[in-house]
Amino acid sequence: MRFSPEAYRLEFFLYNGFVRKKCPVCGEYFWTLDANRDVCGESPCVPYTFIGKRLTKERLTLRDAREKFLRFFERKGHKIVKPYPVVPRWRTDLYLVSASIVDFQPWVTSGIAPPPANPLVVSQPCIRLVDIDKVGLTFGRHLTIFEMGGAHAFNYPDKEVYWKDTTVEYHHEFATKELGIKPESITYKESAWYGGGNAGPCFETISEGLELATLVFMHYKTIDNELVEIPIKTVDTGYGIERYAWFSQGTHSSFKVIYGELYKKIMNMLGVEEPDENILDAYSPYTAIVTPKEGTSIAEVRRKISKLSGIPIETIEKLIVPLERFFASLDYTKSISFILSEGIVPSNVKSGYLARLLIRKAYRVLQAIGHKDKLLDLINMQIEYWSADFPHLSEMRDEVLDIVMTEVSKFEETIEKGTAYVERELASLKKRSDVVPLEFLVKVYDERGITPEIVENVSQKLKLKVEVPENFYEYVASRHLQEAPTVVGIEKGLETITQGLSPTIKLFYDFPFEARFEAKVLRVSGDYVILDRTLFYAESGGQVGDTGILRFSTGECKVVDTQLVNGVIVHKVSGAKLAEGEHVVGEVDIERRLKIMRHHTATHILLSAARQVLGKHVWQAGAKKEPDKARLDISHHKRLTADEVERIESLANEIVQKRIPINVRMMDRNEAERLYGFRLYQGGEVPSAVIRVVEIPNWDAQACGGLHCTNTEDVGLIKIIKTERIQDGVERLIFAAGPSALPYIQEQERTVRKVAEVLGVPASDLHKKVEELLTELRNVRKTAKKTMELYAKKRAVELVSNAEVVNGISVIKSYEEIDDVDYLISLAVEALNKISGPAVAILLAGTESIRVLTMVNEVAIKVGINAGQIASRVSSALGGRGGGRPDMGQGGAPYSERVHELLKTVEKIIQE
């Protein structure tokens, strides 16, 4: 979608003598002061021409460039605001901050909330994974993490701050007068910008082959691919802080500028050698063209650069490729440090998916250099280096390193287990096709974290064709950059009956402990009733809705559920029918509500207790507050230990006992964020300029629309009933508070008494008796194991004597009465050790379900026999599934009489 030429025709250009031209390479229009210029000047239309040159007044470090940018706009009346986190907790549709304007979308740009200042300027760390596979290849044009200098002005219908001409004028002054770039070397390329639901025309500002900034004029929102003009016109500029620093120094890559003293330290640690200056002088200008078009591979681009630069392709492979990997390792580990320091725990969903992708990509890059063991060292060095500008990194150092160490351990386990899984799946796929589809690569990566390299290795063994896209990680990342829109079913069905009604007066906020109220019926539709006012709390934020009774002139009905739809509270009722216009007396089940309130306040208390015990990476990942119990889901990279659960529980009850008054107040959004930070948004986004803050002083503060106790002592005893892992990276605490905790405690006591009675010991001695029994059980198992081993030796002699030979391979097969995997393995090992030539053991056992175990000796592996594939075939023939490694396979299937028939014909599988 393009904008009309008039959108780009500015008085600034006309007054200052700019001319509009069309680039013959890319076909885009641009504005320039150089009448002799034909090309727009942006890569890949031209190579970099700033490398090795001094084109600014002074050489700038990254910190210098940031400071010059901020102070310039401060002098122009912009207020400097602190950078926001790289994880946008204030909105749920995006997982990472990809531009400075994300800080203010959608609440400021839509007019719902005012900006923290107007105009304002910020140097915002941003993370974009859409170019993750290009990092390093372009010597620094593509990065996953960078600082965007955002100068923003929000123009309202009744108050314009500044618009297009002033925006371009500010940029031109900054580039030419502040930095000293020659005016005629700057071009303004016409383009269009889309992001975060907004759109507008923009200029890409370019000099010497490098895009330095983008000036966006955002005054549209996108709805169903249509542009709808919005009343607030936003100036959204993105100055590339790293690029200005790179441009000023003219180095071969931006990495040397970005990482300063860290560059050489990490290069030496990884043993990477920088190529000779002459090679870099010749090669680096042409990295501008490393933007492979559809159907063009990196190898083809390298050949093109080799031809243009005169550097042999062998030299590029030997010297440039390791340097590119070094560049990528710098960038990825910085991104990892920033994402994890914001409390993201690697997982298979949302922002956790992107963190995991980065860690595994960094691991693979370092592995290619020969230093996968240095990942933690690199991240530690990154944290130390960047903490001077971003202090929160050092505060999270230990947690970040612990999370990465845990994730690397999981990945190495995935590699080990994943190979067997891929072998099994591809063996099944081979029956249908000899090509591994892209969908399979994506599926095993998304669901199991298995990287394409593992699939490639297995495919080669099985002689399957597989083509891994060079932009594979960009592709999978693009599918996980934002939340898919969701529609709440009950709201969707109720929207029609709320149309035309004003928001319901919510009495429960002012009178949370009252049960009785009077109201008028505004609308009735089937089982749903809408009142002008209500004490019934509507379900939201994980707190279930109130129930109770509505009494009226001709009878009464029960309120069984309460929902909030577009500000209107809808009561679901059963019983006698009401009429519109009727006056009712409502009565809330106050005891039920009080239980829910205790659980809601307990949720806030427990969340901060978990953060104190486990670390600042803990965030709420979900919650549900019901009368009898509640649950709290938290982000954490490990299973909770019994000791950690006890500490969380104890700490939470300490807060209860301290009798802390709970403050609930309405606050200006910007003021609340300034006081409490973005930890306010544990329950997600709040679409309002004024937010309701529930604060337990010096303990917890959250933006919350739920009902709470007035003092922590009102919560009563908090008892964690159990914990469970609901998904990778998320732990669930199931708990009860106050009177609701008593039944669970009593049930535990009853269970203990029953067990003590069965064992004939006092409850206080129960643990001693259990330890005694476990010792006895271990001794019995040792004896049983020795007996089975002796029997296995004897049984092996029988099986070997009955072995059949198929194509020179001895086949040992049996259906065993003892259904024990250790026995079957011992039996197979004993039997195979008695045969010098190639041999395979196929053992089945079980009466309700069939256990399949296959093993082969080393000689059989050398002639191509694969135990995992045999296990798969045998299990499949019995209606089950199996697989495994070349030396051993396992499987299972429902019991069937076919098992005996199969054993008679199992030689056919070996022949095939």
Short mmCIF file of N, CA and C in Angstrom, two decimals, residues 59 86 98 126 128 132 139 148 250 264 301 313 329 368 462 486 598 712 754 759 783 787 800 815 823 858 879:
data_model
loop_
_atom_site.label_atom_id
_atom_site.label_comp_id
_atom_site.label_asym_id
_atom_site.label_seq_id
_atom_site.Cartn_x
_atom_site.Cartn_y
_atom_site.Cartn_z
N ARG A 59 34.66 11.43 15.65
CA ARG A 59 34.33 10.02 15.75
C ARG A 59 33.56 9.80 17.05
N VAL A 86 12.50 -3.88 27.35
CA VAL A 86 12.43 -4.47 26.00
C VAL A 86 11.26 -5.45 25.88
N SER A 98 9.96 -3.52 19.49
CA SER A 98 10.70 -3.52 18.23
C SER A 98 10.97 -2.12 17.71
N CYS A 126 15.81 -1.87 21.47
CA CYS A 126 14.78 -2.61 20.72
C CYS A 126 15.34 -3.98 20.32
N ARG A 128 14.54 -7.04 17.52
CA ARG A 128 13.82 -7.55 16.35
C ARG A 128 14.49 -8.84 15.89
N ILE A 132 17.20 -12.21 12.07
CA ILE A 132 18.17 -12.94 12.90
C ILE A 132 19.17 -13.73 12.08
N PHE A 139 27.71 -7.30 8.31
CA PHE A 139 28.73 -6.58 9.08
C PHE A 139 28.14 -5.51 10.01
N MET A 148 17.08 2.54 19.34
CA MET A 148 16.38 3.44 18.43
C MET A 148 16.18 4.78 19.12
N GLY A 250 33.54 4.95 10.52
CA GLY A 250 33.91 4.37 9.23
C GLY A 250 34.62 3.04 9.34
N LYS A 264 37.53 -6.84 21.31
CA LYS A 264 38.81 -7.54 21.26
C LYS A 264 38.89 -8.63 22.33
N VAL A 301 25.25 -15.08 -3.08
CA VAL A 301 25.64 -13.71 -2.73
C VAL A 301 27.13 -13.63 -2.46
N ILE A 313 36.77 -17.04 -3.23
CA ILE A 313 35.71 -17.60 -2.40
C ILE A 313 36.31 -18.46 -1.28
N SER A 329 27.63 -13.93 17.44
CA SER A 329 27.70 -14.32 18.85
C SER A 329 27.64 -13.10 19.75
N ALA A 368 29.79 -23.73 16.17
CA ALA A 368 30.45 -23.69 14.86
C ALA A 368 31.86 -23.09 14.96
N LEU A 462 19.36 -41.59 6.69
CA LEU A 462 18.23 -42.32 6.11
C LEU A 462 18.09 -42.07 4.61
N THR A 486 -7.76 -12.98 20.11
CA THR A 486 -8.68 -13.96 20.69
C THR A 486 -10.03 -13.32 20.94
N ARG A 598 -10.34 -13.00 49.78
CA ARG A 598 -9.15 -13.47 50.49
C ARG A 598 -8.17 -14.12 49.51
N THR A 712 -3.93 -7.16 55.36
CA THR A 712 -3.41 -8.51 55.07
C THR A 712 -3.86 -9.53 56.11
N LYS A 754 -4.50 -42.18 58.85
CA LYS A 754 -4.84 -43.47 58.24
C LYS A 754 -3.58 -44.28 57.93
N LEU A 759 0.22 -48.78 59.29
CA LEU A 759 1.59 -49.21 59.60
C LEU A 759 1.79 -49.51 61.07
N THR A 783 17.88 -58.32 45.77
CA THR A 783 17.83 -59.77 45.71
C THR A 783 17.12 -60.23 44.43
N THR A 787 18.53 -62.42 41.24
CA THR A 787 17.84 -63.63 40.81
C THR A 787 17.52 -63.56 39.32
N VAL A 800 19.70 -68.63 22.50
CA VAL A 800 20.75 -68.68 21.49
C VAL A 800 20.72 -70.02 20.75
N TYR A 815 8.92 -64.42 23.51
CA TYR A 815 7.87 -63.76 24.31
C TYR A 815 8.10 -64.20 25.74
N TYR A 823 15.19 -56.85 33.23
CA TYR A 823 15.38 -58.28 32.92
C TYR A 823 15.54 -58.47 31.41
N GLU A 858 27.40 -54.87 17.96
CA GLU A 858 28.17 -53.92 17.15
C GLU A 858 28.37 -54.41 15.73
N GLY A 879 0.02 -52.71 16.27
CA GLY A 879 -0.92 -51.61 16.51
C GLY A 879 -0.42 -50.58 17.50
#
